[in-house]
Amino acid sequence: MLKSRETASATLENLYRIFTVPEAPDSTLGGIDQAISNDVVGFLQTHIVALERSIEEIEADFSSSIIPENPTFVSEYTEFVKQKLVAQSVHTAAPGFIGHMTSALPYFMLPLSRIMTALNQNLVKVETSKAFTPLERQVLAMLHRLVYLGDDTFYKQWIHDSEHALGAFCSGGTIANVTALWVARNRLCAPSGSFRGLAQEGLARALRHLNCDGLAVLVSRRAHYSLAKAVDLLGLGRDNLVKIDTDANNRIDMKQLRAACRRLRDDNIRPLALVGIAGTTETGSVDPLGEMADLAEELGCHFHVDAAWGGPVLFSKRNRHQLEGISRADSVTIDAHKQLYVPMGAGMVVFKDPTAMSAIEHHAAYILRHGSKDLGSHTLEGSRPGKALLVHAGLSIIGHKGYELLIDLGIERAKSFAETIRQHPDFVLTSVPQLNILTYRYCPEKVQRCLLQATDEQRGKINQLLDQINQMLQKDQREAGKTFVSRTSLQVPPCNQKRTVLRVVLANPLTTDEILASVLDEQCTIMLQQDIQDLQQQVEALCAEVDDSPVAVCAERN
Amino acid sequence: MLKSRETASATLENLYRIFTVPEAPDSTLGGIDQAISNDVVGFLQTHIVALERSIEEIEADFSSSIIPENPTFVSEYTEFVKQKLVAQSVHTAAPGFIGHMTSALPYFMLPLSRIMTALNQNLVKVETSKAFTPLERQVLAMLHRLVYLGDDTFYKQWIHDSEHALGAFCSGGTIANVTALWVARNRLCAPSGSFRGLAQEGLARALRHLNCDGLAVLVSRRAHYSLAKAVDLLGLGRDNLVKIDTDANNRIDMKQLRAACRRLRDDNIRPLALVGIAGTTETGSVDPLGEMADLAEELGCHFHVDAAWGGPVLFSKRNRHQLEGISRADSVTIDAHKQLYVPMGAGMVVFKDPTAMSAIEHHAAYILRHGSKDLGSHTLEGSRPGKALLVHAGLSIIGHKGYELLIDLGIERAKSFAETIRQHPDFVLTSVPQLNILTYRYCPEKVQRCLLQATDEQRGKINQLLDQINQMLQKDQREAGKTFVSRTSLQVPPCNQKRTVLRVVLANPLTTDEILASVLDEQCTIMLQQDIQDLQQQVEALCAEVDDSPVAVCAERN
């Protein structure tokens, strides 16, 4: 717990001091600043996921709910941060940390973030952001062009147009997705005749005006959970997030999507938007965007693409064909803090139609006045930092070709790791990587064979034990702190049941094939532990009971 | 425009380099890092609002929509940033920048922000944030306690409870306000009997279930524009944001609020929430929170307090009585990037009832699993940075007493500046500072007298000229780049018409009385410009026409 020395006191003089910049690097504060910088460098160089202390143990250091009465010396506080926080955080950029969508950070992001923080611009209005406003508009135009491939004339007209915005900078993909559906909802329910629009009159009246009983958003089962939040927030109700089954490659099943649309029509529910995913969170799969665009056109509804993860695949000549059709989307989400390698807290949504965002436009007397270039008139958020600088820096310093290399590298590595897993006797690949994400599961070859011949009941029992083993594997590996994969549940063969799988995300150029091999090696070592061995023996015993003769498989589904 | 040299190229080797930390401070990248740090220090020491170049001129540097094909050297890019961005940004922390709610930054925020960025934790889940999760929960508990004054037993039970959250950390006050009303909406329309709740079934069915025609949010005319966004987003419709007139002190008029509630009842619209403001954006006024709490209790509706600005007044023994009643609110918004002096992008909302946020709880298979301590299960946003560290740092290093001093200082300074304006022959105080925000207007004494005796038509003409002068004053001062006040429109005497006023926000301990005096001096100098002199002469000419005999004033209202 943090204690404050008696000598630190709340005097005006002390206050002035902490608001004043140190004159020289050899001043006390300058020294602390330097020490902290070195410390971060030290942490970043250890390349190890944080050593495990239980979360309950860590909580003890953060258990007081009383705001300290007296000031604390900066030096004392930074010591606390080093020992209690930095030492107990997760090295998300370590090459062996391949479990989540936390990419590595190019080093130049640190000094540039410092500039961003020090300038403390507020992007809601030009008066507090000045050059950052045109910079953010430029970044949005660049991403817009990457997706929609407009020409010079188009961007010349719209990039700095004070009445419109090509998109919105957001704190992340969730706000970006919410913004896209907010715009879609308000455009579908735009003012018309005596109806003054949903924004003004509300959803219930809008439904009466449209003469329908609800608005639905259709998306595959692999959708990010932000879409469920979005339909709740927007008042549509989670019932109206219609989740469509996927094919064997985790892509939306178009036949079922069409069938769902017919059912909605019968129920007098109008499709508000189809949402295609370019890089599902769990498996990195890309929906057939072109076919979805066709259907959206047929239905006359909004087509949104959640490319929070996969958007930057557009940089790759070799792989961009997988996103074919994305330029027909009405709106596209791309997260910069994912595959643009920008620090946490930077999402974007771009709209094909530069006037689309007028549907959510708002103004105020003291800012966001009509005709001003204030970005705040077209964003869900209000005050916002100048994160666009970091995206601008990435796009400039890494460049189109640099991102192309990064994308291609991740996809290649995923393919070669998938091959390694395929050939491994103890693991089974549960989703083939279309991009740079794959899943697999501990399930030795002979157990795979026995699952094929087991009765439903036997299979259920065996799979439950395998789930337990996979969960323990993931937990023990995380706690050992050398490497990290995540876990989720997915439909897996042979019977398409929802089962625990391990998940690997390859978005760090420093992750080598050797490191990937060591992840599997470590898992094999963990499997030698007594508790897991016990479970394995139970699996073997169950398999011994399975009859050799094949039975009618897969009566049950989960 | 940024040009990339031919020698920078997208090779794997170069990529590896930018993802690797420099080994020593004397490496090239280390040197650049140092240079950037020095540059920021230089910028922060100049204490001058950025020199004016027109926004159109600046846009030319950010006009390309093509992502650079080839990589650029970090050194080259940082040169661009220095010349084109840093030199053209607004020094929001300058003591003469008193126009917006952009507070000064204590210097220690910079190195700590660097740690935060370098660690790149993602607060959505423990697996990518570890110690940052208990830290954020602690910060929320501290703010909760500041507002609700719970006892140790209460916080011991709830602070780290995996099923609940005392509040949510947000990117800013807008998301905080949206979250509060989202929770309020879903709680009012909770599952009951065969109705599975608004979150599931949507708003239209919820209204049928409640047997009413709409849900309204009631707030004073001084409300922040985020509330209009919130009712739009939540599907309630802007018609159902009922704005109540204020008294002469810009506080909600309770009589009119009660009358509005009666009208809603007649229209079969149910009050979802009353929103009290603790520190209005334009005038820093605080609504009578206790009386509003009484009414909310009577109505059985949610009571939210938007204390984005004024929340930290609770630190002050001398001033906290002004927020009396806040502890009866169901939810309270506080922005850390305002009067907690944290960099942009840190808002919070706390809920009196620790189970309230269950109304918006959500889960996913790969994270946010039931029983996990993942903070993401109770936030509107998904992936989020570890900004809570900076709030924790402020609360620890500045401490309760330090914040108390800062609050008291700002309020005192506002009062003394208000006195200066009152005594100035050329200006009129248009809102008395209850906290640390005030507004005033150029309107010389003799014109004030003439306005009292003018006919409606004469008054209209004179006021229009005065509006023009005030707008020019504000614009010219901003462009000169020495000091900065903002402007808005407010009802002003004598006839309570909406007129242009200048706005001053005092939240920088380095802003002295001398600096404030120089703001007025500069305005007096600007008034000597020919274009403004011409307008002043027109005002004088109109006043000369005004009859001495008093007329029935204020027939017209604006």
PDB file of N, CA and C in Angstrom, chain A residues 18 33 40 59 62 65 68-69 72 77 88 90 100 107 118 120-121 127 130 145 160 171 185 196 199-200 203 229 232-233 235 238-239 344 373 380-381 392 396 400-401, chain B residues 18 33 59 62 65 68-69 72 77 88 90 100 107 118 120-121 127 130-131 145 160 171 185 196 199-200 203 229 232-233 235 238-239 344 373 380-381 392 396 400-401:
ATOM      1  N   ILE A  18       4.621  21.145  -9.245  1.00  0.00           N
ATOM      2  CA  ILE A  18       4.242  19.984 -10.071  1.00  0.00           C
ATOM      3  C   ILE A  18       3.579  20.379 -11.382  1.00  0.00           C
ATOM      4  N   ASP A  33      12.019  11.321 -14.414  1.00  0.00           N
ATOM      5  CA  ASP A  33      11.536  11.081 -15.772  1.00  0.00           C
ATOM      6  C   ASP A  33      12.483  10.127 -16.493  1.00  0.00           C
ATOM      7  N   VAL A  40      11.056   1.507 -18.214  1.00  0.00           N
ATOM      8  CA  VAL A  40      10.163   0.972 -19.238  1.00  0.00           C
ATOM      9  C   VAL A  40      10.984   0.206 -20.253  1.00  0.00           C
ATOM     10  N   GLU A  59      -4.715  -7.643  -5.618  1.00  0.00           N
ATOM     11  CA  GLU A  59      -5.790  -6.748  -5.155  1.00  0.00           C
ATOM     12  C   GLU A  59      -5.465  -6.112  -3.801  1.00  0.00           C
ATOM     13  N   PHE A  62      -4.286  -2.767  -3.913  1.00  0.00           N
ATOM     14  CA  PHE A  62      -5.203  -1.771  -4.452  1.00  0.00           C
ATOM     15  C   PHE A  62      -6.543  -1.865  -3.738  1.00  0.00           C
ATOM     16  N   SER A  65     -10.121   2.373  -0.369  1.00  0.00           N
ATOM     17  CA  SER A  65     -11.053   3.187  -1.150  1.00  0.00           C
ATOM     18  C   SER A  65     -10.977   4.652  -0.730  1.00  0.00           C
ATOM     19  N   PRO A  68      -5.887   9.333  -0.694  1.00  0.00           N
ATOM     20  CA  PRO A  68      -4.889   9.776   0.277  1.00  0.00           C
ATOM     21  C   PRO A  68      -5.087  11.247   0.637  1.00  0.00           C
ATOM     22  N   GLU A  69      -5.029  11.533   1.915  1.00  0.00           N
ATOM     23  CA  GLU A  69      -5.277  12.889   2.389  1.00  0.00           C
ATOM     24  C   GLU A  69      -4.160  13.834   1.929  1.00  0.00           C
ATOM     25  N   THR A  72       1.854  12.841  -2.070  1.00  0.00           N
ATOM     26  CA  THR A  72       2.950  11.893  -2.028  1.00  0.00           C
ATOM     27  C   THR A  72       4.049  12.416  -2.950  1.00  0.00           C
ATOM     28  N   TYR A  77       5.929   7.652  -5.383  1.00  0.00           N
ATOM     29  CA  TYR A  77       4.851   7.065  -6.167  1.00  0.00           C
ATOM     30  C   TYR A  77       5.397   6.208  -7.309  1.00  0.00           C
ATOM     31  N   GLN A  88       3.688  -6.251 -12.179  1.00  0.00           N
ATOM     32  CA  GLN A  88       2.521  -7.132 -12.201  1.00  0.00           C
ATOM     33  C   GLN A  88       1.613  -6.852 -13.388  1.00  0.00           C
ATOM     34  N   VAL A  90       1.044  -7.233 -17.770  1.00  0.00           N
ATOM     35  CA  VAL A  90       1.242  -8.266 -18.780  1.00  0.00           C
ATOM     36  C   VAL A  90       2.047  -7.675 -19.927  1.00  0.00           C
ATOM     37  N   HIS A 100      -3.956 -12.759 -27.684  1.00  0.00           N
ATOM     38  CA  HIS A 100      -4.987 -11.748 -27.892  1.00  0.00           C
ATOM     39  C   HIS A 100      -4.569 -10.770 -28.973  1.00  0.00           C
ATOM     40  N   TYR A 107       8.762   1.164 -31.613  1.00  0.00           N
ATOM     41  CA  TYR A 107       9.297   1.996 -30.547  1.00  0.00           C
ATOM     42  C   TYR A 107       8.981   3.484 -30.722  1.00  0.00           C
ATOM     43  N   ALA A 118       1.690  15.550 -24.001  1.00  0.00           N
ATOM     44  CA  ALA A 118       2.143  16.863 -23.537  1.00  0.00           C
ATOM     45  C   ALA A 118       1.322  17.983 -24.174  1.00  0.00           C
ATOM     46  N   ASN A 120      -1.705  17.715 -25.192  1.00  0.00           N
ATOM     47  CA  ASN A 120      -3.046  17.595 -24.599  1.00  0.00           C
ATOM     48  C   ASN A 120      -4.113  18.324 -25.402  1.00  0.00           C
ATOM     49  N   GLN A 121      -4.090  18.130 -26.715  1.00  0.00           N
ATOM     50  CA  GLN A 121      -5.110  18.748 -27.565  1.00  0.00           C
ATOM     51  C   GLN A 121      -6.439  18.039 -27.358  1.00  0.00           C
ATOM     52  N   GLU A 127     -10.543  25.020 -31.806  1.00  0.00           N
ATOM     53  CA  GLU A 127      -9.940  25.961 -30.857  1.00  0.00           C
ATOM     54  C   GLU A 127      -9.000  25.277 -29.870  1.00  0.00           C
ATOM     55  N   LYS A 130      -6.406  22.789 -33.247  1.00  0.00           N
ATOM     56  CA  LYS A 130      -5.706  23.428 -34.374  1.00  0.00           C
ATOM     57  C   LYS A 130      -5.240  22.418 -35.427  1.00  0.00           C
ATOM     58  N   ARG A 145      -9.788   6.078 -48.379  1.00  0.00           N
ATOM     59  CA  ARG A 145      -9.269   5.773 -49.715  1.00  0.00           C
ATOM     60  C   ARG A 145      -8.761   4.334 -49.796  1.00  0.00           C
ATOM     61  N   HIS A 160     -11.576  18.138 -46.195  1.00  0.00           N
ATOM     62  CA  HIS A 160     -11.637  19.180 -45.159  1.00  0.00           C
ATOM     63  C   HIS A 160     -12.969  19.936 -45.183  1.00  0.00           C
ATOM     64  N   SER A 171     -12.694   5.797 -29.712  1.00  0.00           N
ATOM     65  CA  SER A 171     -11.778   5.222 -28.730  1.00  0.00           C
ATOM     66  C   SER A 171     -11.504   3.755 -29.045  1.00  0.00           C
ATOM     67  N   ARG A 185     -29.322   3.460 -38.528  1.00  0.00           N
ATOM     68  CA  ARG A 185     -30.666   3.537 -37.957  1.00  0.00           C
ATOM     69  C   ARG A 185     -31.321   4.887 -38.257  1.00  0.00           C
ATOM     70  N   ARG A 196     -40.642  13.640 -38.265  1.00  0.00           N
ATOM     71  CA  ARG A 196     -39.426  14.444 -38.139  1.00  0.00           C
ATOM     72  C   ARG A 196     -38.164  13.617 -37.901  1.00  0.00           C
ATOM     73  N   ALA A 199     -34.214  10.440 -34.803  1.00  0.00           N
ATOM     74  CA  ALA A 199     -33.360  11.214 -33.895  1.00  0.00           C
ATOM     75  C   ALA A 199     -34.220  12.147 -33.060  1.00  0.00           C
ATOM     76  N   GLN A 200     -35.266  12.693 -33.697  1.00  0.00           N
ATOM     77  CA  GLN A 200     -36.109  13.656 -33.003  1.00  0.00           C
ATOM     78  C   GLN A 200     -37.251  12.970 -32.242  1.00  0.00           C
ATOM     79  N   LEU A 203     -37.569   5.901 -31.360  1.00  0.00           N
ATOM     80  CA  LEU A 203     -37.667   4.646 -32.102  1.00  0.00           C
ATOM     81  C   LEU A 203     -39.102   4.149 -32.262  1.00  0.00           C
ATOM     82  N   LYS A 229     -23.994  -5.229 -27.807  1.00  0.00           N
ATOM     83  CA  LYS A 229     -24.097  -3.988 -27.035  1.00  0.00           C
ATOM     84  C   LYS A 229     -24.778  -2.917 -27.879  1.00  0.00           C
ATOM     85  N   ASP A 232     -28.547  -3.289 -28.200  1.00  0.00           N
ATOM     86  CA  ASP A 232     -29.141  -2.970 -26.893  1.00  0.00           C
ATOM     87  C   ASP A 232     -29.183  -1.444 -26.724  1.00  0.00           C
ATOM     88  N   LEU A 233     -28.021  -0.828 -26.867  1.00  0.00           N
ATOM     89  CA  LEU A 233     -27.884   0.622 -26.695  1.00  0.00           C
ATOM     90  C   LEU A 233     -28.842   1.387 -27.590  1.00  0.00           C
ATOM     91  N   GLY A 235     -31.579   0.585 -28.696  1.00  0.00           N
ATOM     92  CA  GLY A 235     -32.994   0.347 -28.402  1.00  0.00           C
ATOM     93  C   GLY A 235     -33.636  -0.718 -29.270  1.00  0.00           C
ATOM     94  N   ARG A 238     -31.742  -7.098 -28.112  1.00  0.00           N
ATOM     95  CA  ARG A 238     -30.826  -8.164 -28.520  1.00  0.00           C
ATOM     96  C   ARG A 238     -31.522  -9.260 -29.329  1.00  0.00           C
ATOM     97  N   ASP A 239     -32.834  -9.370 -29.156  1.00  0.00           N
ATOM     98  CA  ASP A 239     -33.583 -10.316 -29.998  1.00  0.00           C
ATOM     99  C   ASP A 239     -33.397  -9.985 -31.470  1.00  0.00           C
ATOM    100  N   MET A 344      -3.164   1.327 -27.576  1.00  0.00           N
ATOM    101  CA  MET A 344      -4.567   1.118 -27.208  1.00  0.00           C
ATOM    102  C   MET A 344      -5.398   2.415 -27.256  1.00  0.00           C
ATOM    103  N   LYS A 373     -15.157  23.762 -38.420  1.00  0.00           N
ATOM    104  CA  LYS A 373     -14.530  22.502 -38.834  1.00  0.00           C
ATOM    105  C   LYS A 373     -14.394  21.557 -37.637  1.00  0.00           C
ATOM    106  N   LEU A 380     -19.573  10.332 -31.771  1.00  0.00           N
ATOM    107  CA  LEU A 380     -20.333   9.929 -30.588  1.00  0.00           C
ATOM    108  C   LEU A 380     -19.666  10.499 -29.344  1.00  0.00           C
ATOM    109  N   GLU A 381     -18.345  10.407 -29.305  1.00  0.00           N
ATOM    110  CA  GLU A 381     -17.623  10.942 -28.152  1.00  0.00           C
ATOM    111  C   GLU A 381     -17.516  12.461 -28.217  1.00  0.00           C
ATOM    112  N   HIS A 392      -1.251   8.534 -38.052  1.00  0.00           N
ATOM    113  CA  HIS A 392      -0.541   9.281 -39.084  1.00  0.00           C
ATOM    114  C   HIS A 392       0.936   8.877 -39.089  1.00  0.00           C
ATOM    115  N   SER A 396       2.893   6.911 -42.051  1.00  0.00           N
ATOM    116  CA  SER A 396       4.019   7.590 -42.686  1.00  0.00           C
ATOM    117  C   SER A 396       5.319   6.818 -42.519  1.00  0.00           C
ATOM    118  N   HIS A 400       2.786   2.092 -46.664  1.00  0.00           N
ATOM    119  CA  HIS A 400       1.967   1.060 -47.292  1.00  0.00           C
ATOM    120  C   HIS A 400       2.752  -0.255 -47.402  1.00  0.00           C
ATOM    121  N   LYS A 401       3.967  -0.165 -47.887  1.00  0.00           N
ATOM    122  CA  LYS A 401       4.757  -1.379 -48.100  1.00  0.00           C
ATOM    123  C   LYS A 401       5.146  -2.061 -46.799  1.00  0.00           C
TER     124      LYS A 401
ATOM    125  N   ILE B  18      12.266  -1.268 -36.057  1.00  0.00           N
ATOM    126  CA  ILE B  18      11.322  -0.323 -35.435  1.00  0.00           C
ATOM    127  C   ILE B  18      10.489  -0.970 -34.339  1.00  0.00           C
ATOM    128  N   ASP B  33      14.412  10.184 -29.525  1.00  0.00           N
ATOM    129  CA  ASP B  33      13.528  10.189 -28.364  1.00  0.00           C
ATOM    130  C   ASP B  33      13.875  11.360 -27.447  1.00  0.00           C
ATOM    131  N   GLU B  59      -4.271  23.225 -43.511  1.00  0.00           N
ATOM    132  CA  GLU B  59      -4.826  22.060 -44.215  1.00  0.00           C
ATOM    133  C   GLU B  59      -3.952  21.626 -45.382  1.00  0.00           C
ATOM    134  N   PHE B  62      -1.847  18.814 -44.799  1.00  0.00           N
ATOM    135  CA  PHE B  62      -2.524  17.553 -44.491  1.00  0.00           C
ATOM    136  C   PHE B  62      -3.568  17.257 -45.566  1.00  0.00           C
ATOM    137  N   SER B  65      -4.537  12.277 -49.595  1.00  0.00           N
ATOM    138  CA  SER B  65      -5.337  11.164 -49.072  1.00  0.00           C
ATOM    139  C   SER B  65      -4.684   9.823 -49.398  1.00  0.00           C
ATOM    140  N   PRO B  68       1.415   7.001 -47.767  1.00  0.00           N
ATOM    141  CA  PRO B  68       2.740   6.943 -48.406  1.00  0.00           C
ATOM    142  C   PRO B  68       3.120   5.503 -48.749  1.00  0.00           C
ATOM    143  N   GLU B  69       3.635   5.308 -49.942  1.00  0.00           N
ATOM    144  CA  GLU B  69       3.966   3.968 -50.405  1.00  0.00           C
ATOM    145  C   GLU B  69       5.145   3.409 -49.603  1.00  0.00           C
ATOM    146  N   THR B  72       9.161   6.047 -44.107  1.00  0.00           N
ATOM    147  CA  THR B  72       9.875   7.303 -43.896  1.00  0.00           C
ATOM    148  C   THR B  72      10.771   7.111 -42.678  1.00  0.00           C
ATOM    149  N   TYR B  77      10.281  12.115 -40.041  1.00  0.00           N
ATOM    150  CA  TYR B  77       8.895  12.288 -39.614  1.00  0.00           C
ATOM    151  C   TYR B  77       8.800  13.221 -38.408  1.00  0.00           C
ATOM    152  N   GLN B  88       1.954  24.257 -34.790  1.00  0.00           N
ATOM    153  CA  GLN B  88       0.603  24.724 -35.139  1.00  0.00           C
ATOM    154  C   GLN B  88      -0.469  24.131 -34.242  1.00  0.00           C
ATOM    155  N   VAL B  90      -2.344  24.091 -30.236  1.00  0.00           N
ATOM    156  CA  VAL B  90      -2.770  25.092 -29.264  1.00  0.00           C
ATOM    157  C   VAL B  90      -2.170  24.734 -27.911  1.00  0.00           C
ATOM    158  N   HIS B 100     -11.370  27.286 -22.385  1.00  0.00           N
ATOM    159  CA  HIS B 100     -12.044  25.991 -22.426  1.00  0.00           C
ATOM    160  C   HIS B 100     -11.664  25.149 -21.211  1.00  0.00           C
ATOM    161  N   TYR B 107       3.439  17.954 -14.409  1.00  0.00           N
ATOM    162  CA  TYR B 107       4.492  17.378 -15.237  1.00  0.00           C
ATOM    163  C   TYR B 107       4.620  15.867 -15.074  1.00  0.00           C
ATOM    164  N   ALA B 118       3.728   2.430 -22.997  1.00  0.00           N
ATOM    165  CA  ALA B 118       4.688   1.351 -23.256  1.00  0.00           C
ATOM    166  C   ALA B 118       4.117   0.003 -22.821  1.00  0.00           C
ATOM    167  N   ASN B 120       1.010  -0.760 -22.718  1.00  0.00           N
ATOM    168  CA  ASN B 120      -0.073  -1.038 -23.679  1.00  0.00           C
ATOM    169  C   ASN B 120      -1.047  -2.101 -23.164  1.00  0.00           C
ATOM    170  N   GLN B 121      -1.443  -1.985 -21.917  1.00  0.00           N
ATOM    171  CA  GLN B 121      -2.402  -2.924 -21.351  1.00  0.00           C
ATOM    172  C   GLN B 121      -3.779  -2.662 -21.944  1.00  0.00           C
ATOM    173  N   GLU B 127      -6.556 -10.787 -18.517  1.00  0.00           N
ATOM    174  CA  GLU B 127      -5.450 -11.439 -19.217  1.00  0.00           C
ATOM    175  C   GLU B 127      -4.534 -10.461 -19.936  1.00  0.00           C
ATOM    176  N   LYS B 130      -3.888  -7.423 -16.064  1.00  0.00           N
ATOM    177  CA  LYS B 130      -3.376  -7.851 -14.768  1.00  0.00           C
ATOM    178  C   LYS B 130      -3.562  -6.808 -13.676  1.00  0.00           C
ATOM    179  N   ALA B 131      -2.499  -6.277 -13.097  1.00  0.00           N
ATOM    180  CA  ALA B 131      -2.613  -5.367 -11.957  1.00  0.00           C
ATOM    181  C   ALA B 131      -3.406  -4.106 -12.286  1.00  0.00           C
ATOM    182  N   ARG B 145     -16.501   6.631  -3.294  1.00  0.00           N
ATOM    183  CA  ARG B 145     -16.500   7.023  -1.878  1.00  0.00           C
ATOM    184  C   ARG B 145     -16.527   8.539  -1.732  1.00  0.00           C
ATOM    185  N   HIS B 160     -13.698  -5.263  -5.323  1.00  0.00           N
ATOM    186  CA  HIS B 160     -13.135  -6.223  -6.278  1.00  0.00           C
ATOM    187  C   HIS B 160     -14.106  -7.363  -6.592  1.00  0.00           C
ATOM    188  N   SER B 171     -14.002   6.840 -22.027  1.00  0.00           N
ATOM    189  CA  SER B 171     -13.082   7.723 -22.731  1.00  0.00           C
ATOM    190  C   SER B 171     -13.376   9.186 -22.424  1.00  0.00           C
ATOM    191  N   ARG B 185     -32.277   3.388 -18.325  1.00  0.00           N
ATOM    192  CA  ARG B 185     -33.306   2.915 -19.254  1.00  0.00           C
ATOM    193  C   ARG B 185     -33.553   1.416 -19.081  1.00  0.00           C
ATOM    194  N   ARG B 196     -39.221  -9.836 -21.294  1.00  0.00           N
ATOM    195  CA  ARG B 196     -37.830 -10.202 -21.022  1.00  0.00           C
ATOM    196  C   ARG B 196     -36.876  -9.001 -20.950  1.00  0.00           C
ATOM    197  N   ALA B 199     -33.459  -4.603 -22.959  1.00  0.00           N
ATOM    198  CA  ALA B 199     -32.192  -5.016 -23.555  1.00  0.00           C
ATOM    199  C   ALA B 199     -32.429  -6.143 -24.546  1.00  0.00           C
ATOM    200  N   GLN B 200     -33.370  -7.021 -24.219  1.00  0.00           N
ATOM    201  CA  GLN B 200     -33.650  -8.173 -25.061  1.00  0.00           C
ATOM    202  C   GLN B 200     -34.687  -7.844 -26.138  1.00  0.00           C
ATOM    203  N   LEU B 203     -36.964  -1.209 -27.405  1.00  0.00           N
ATOM    204  CA  LEU B 203     -37.663  -0.088 -26.781  1.00  0.00           C
ATOM    205  C   LEU B 203     -39.169  -0.085 -27.060  1.00  0.00           C
ATOM    206  N   LYS B 229     -27.199  13.806 -27.525  1.00  0.00           N
ATOM    207  CA  LYS B 229     -26.685  12.636 -28.233  1.00  0.00           C
ATOM    208  C   LYS B 229     -27.195  11.364 -27.570  1.00  0.00           C
ATOM    209  N   ASP B 232     -30.831  10.492 -28.335  1.00  0.00           N
ATOM    210  CA  ASP B 232     -30.905  10.071 -29.741  1.00  0.00           C
ATOM    211  C   ASP B 232     -30.411   8.621 -29.842  1.00  0.00           C
ATOM    212  N   LEU B 233     -29.189   8.405 -29.379  1.00  0.00           N
ATOM    213  CA  LEU B 233     -28.558   7.084 -29.421  1.00  0.00           C
ATOM    214  C   LEU B 233     -29.447   6.007 -28.791  1.00  0.00           C
ATOM    215  N   GLY B 235     -32.485   5.848 -28.529  1.00  0.00           N
ATOM    216  CA  GLY B 235     -33.754   5.646 -29.227  1.00  0.00           C
ATOM    217  C   GLY B 235     -34.918   6.405 -28.615  1.00  0.00           C
ATOM    218  N   ARG B 238     -34.910  13.090 -29.476  1.00  0.00           N
ATOM    219  CA  ARG B 238     -34.533  14.377 -28.880  1.00  0.00           C
ATOM    220  C   ARG B 238     -35.739  15.149 -28.353  1.00  0.00           C
ATOM    221  N   ASP B 239     -36.904  14.856 -28.894  1.00  0.00           N
ATOM    222  CA  ASP B 239     -38.124  15.479 -28.354  1.00  0.00           C
ATOM    223  C   ASP B 239     -38.255  15.149 -26.863  1.00  0.00           C
ATOM    224  N   MET B 344      -6.194  14.188 -21.606  1.00  0.00           N
ATOM    225  CA  MET B 344      -7.422  13.953 -22.356  1.00  0.00           C
ATOM    226  C   MET B 344      -7.781  12.466 -22.489  1.00  0.00           C
ATOM    227  N   LYS B 373     -12.960 -11.367 -13.512  1.00  0.00           N
ATOM    228  CA  LYS B 373     -12.912  -9.991 -13.007  1.00  0.00           C
ATOM    229  C   LYS B 373     -12.756  -8.996 -14.151  1.00  0.00           C
ATOM    230  N   LEU B 380     -19.362   0.276 -21.765  1.00  0.00           N
ATOM    231  CA  LEU B 380     -19.857   0.474 -23.130  1.00  0.00           C
ATOM    232  C   LEU B 380     -18.721   0.202 -24.110  1.00  0.00           C
ATOM    233  N   GLU B 381     -17.550   0.696 -23.788  1.00  0.00           N
ATOM    234  CA  GLU B 381     -16.405   0.477 -24.666  1.00  0.00           C
ATOM    235  C   GLU B 381     -15.835  -0.928 -24.500  1.00  0.00           C
ATOM    236  N   HIS B 392      -5.108   7.473 -10.701  1.00  0.00           N
ATOM    237  CA  HIS B 392      -4.516   6.954  -9.467  1.00  0.00           C
ATOM    238  C   HIS B 392      -3.304   7.804  -9.071  1.00  0.00           C
ATOM    239  N   SER B 396      -2.981  10.153  -5.767  1.00  0.00           N
ATOM    240  CA  SER B 396      -1.922   9.838  -4.803  1.00  0.00           C
ATOM    241  C   SER B 396      -0.935  10.985  -4.641  1.00  0.00           C
ATOM    242  N   HIS B 400      -5.889  14.457  -1.591  1.00  0.00           N
ATOM    243  CA  HIS B 400      -7.129  15.153  -1.278  1.00  0.00           C
ATOM    244  C   HIS B 400      -6.871  16.648  -1.022  1.00  0.00           C
ATOM    245  N   LYS B 401      -5.875  16.912  -0.190  1.00  0.00           N
ATOM    246  CA  LYS B 401      -5.606  18.312   0.174  1.00  0.00           C
ATOM    247  C   LYS B 401      -5.101  19.137  -1.004  1.00  0.00           C
TER     248      LYS B 401
END
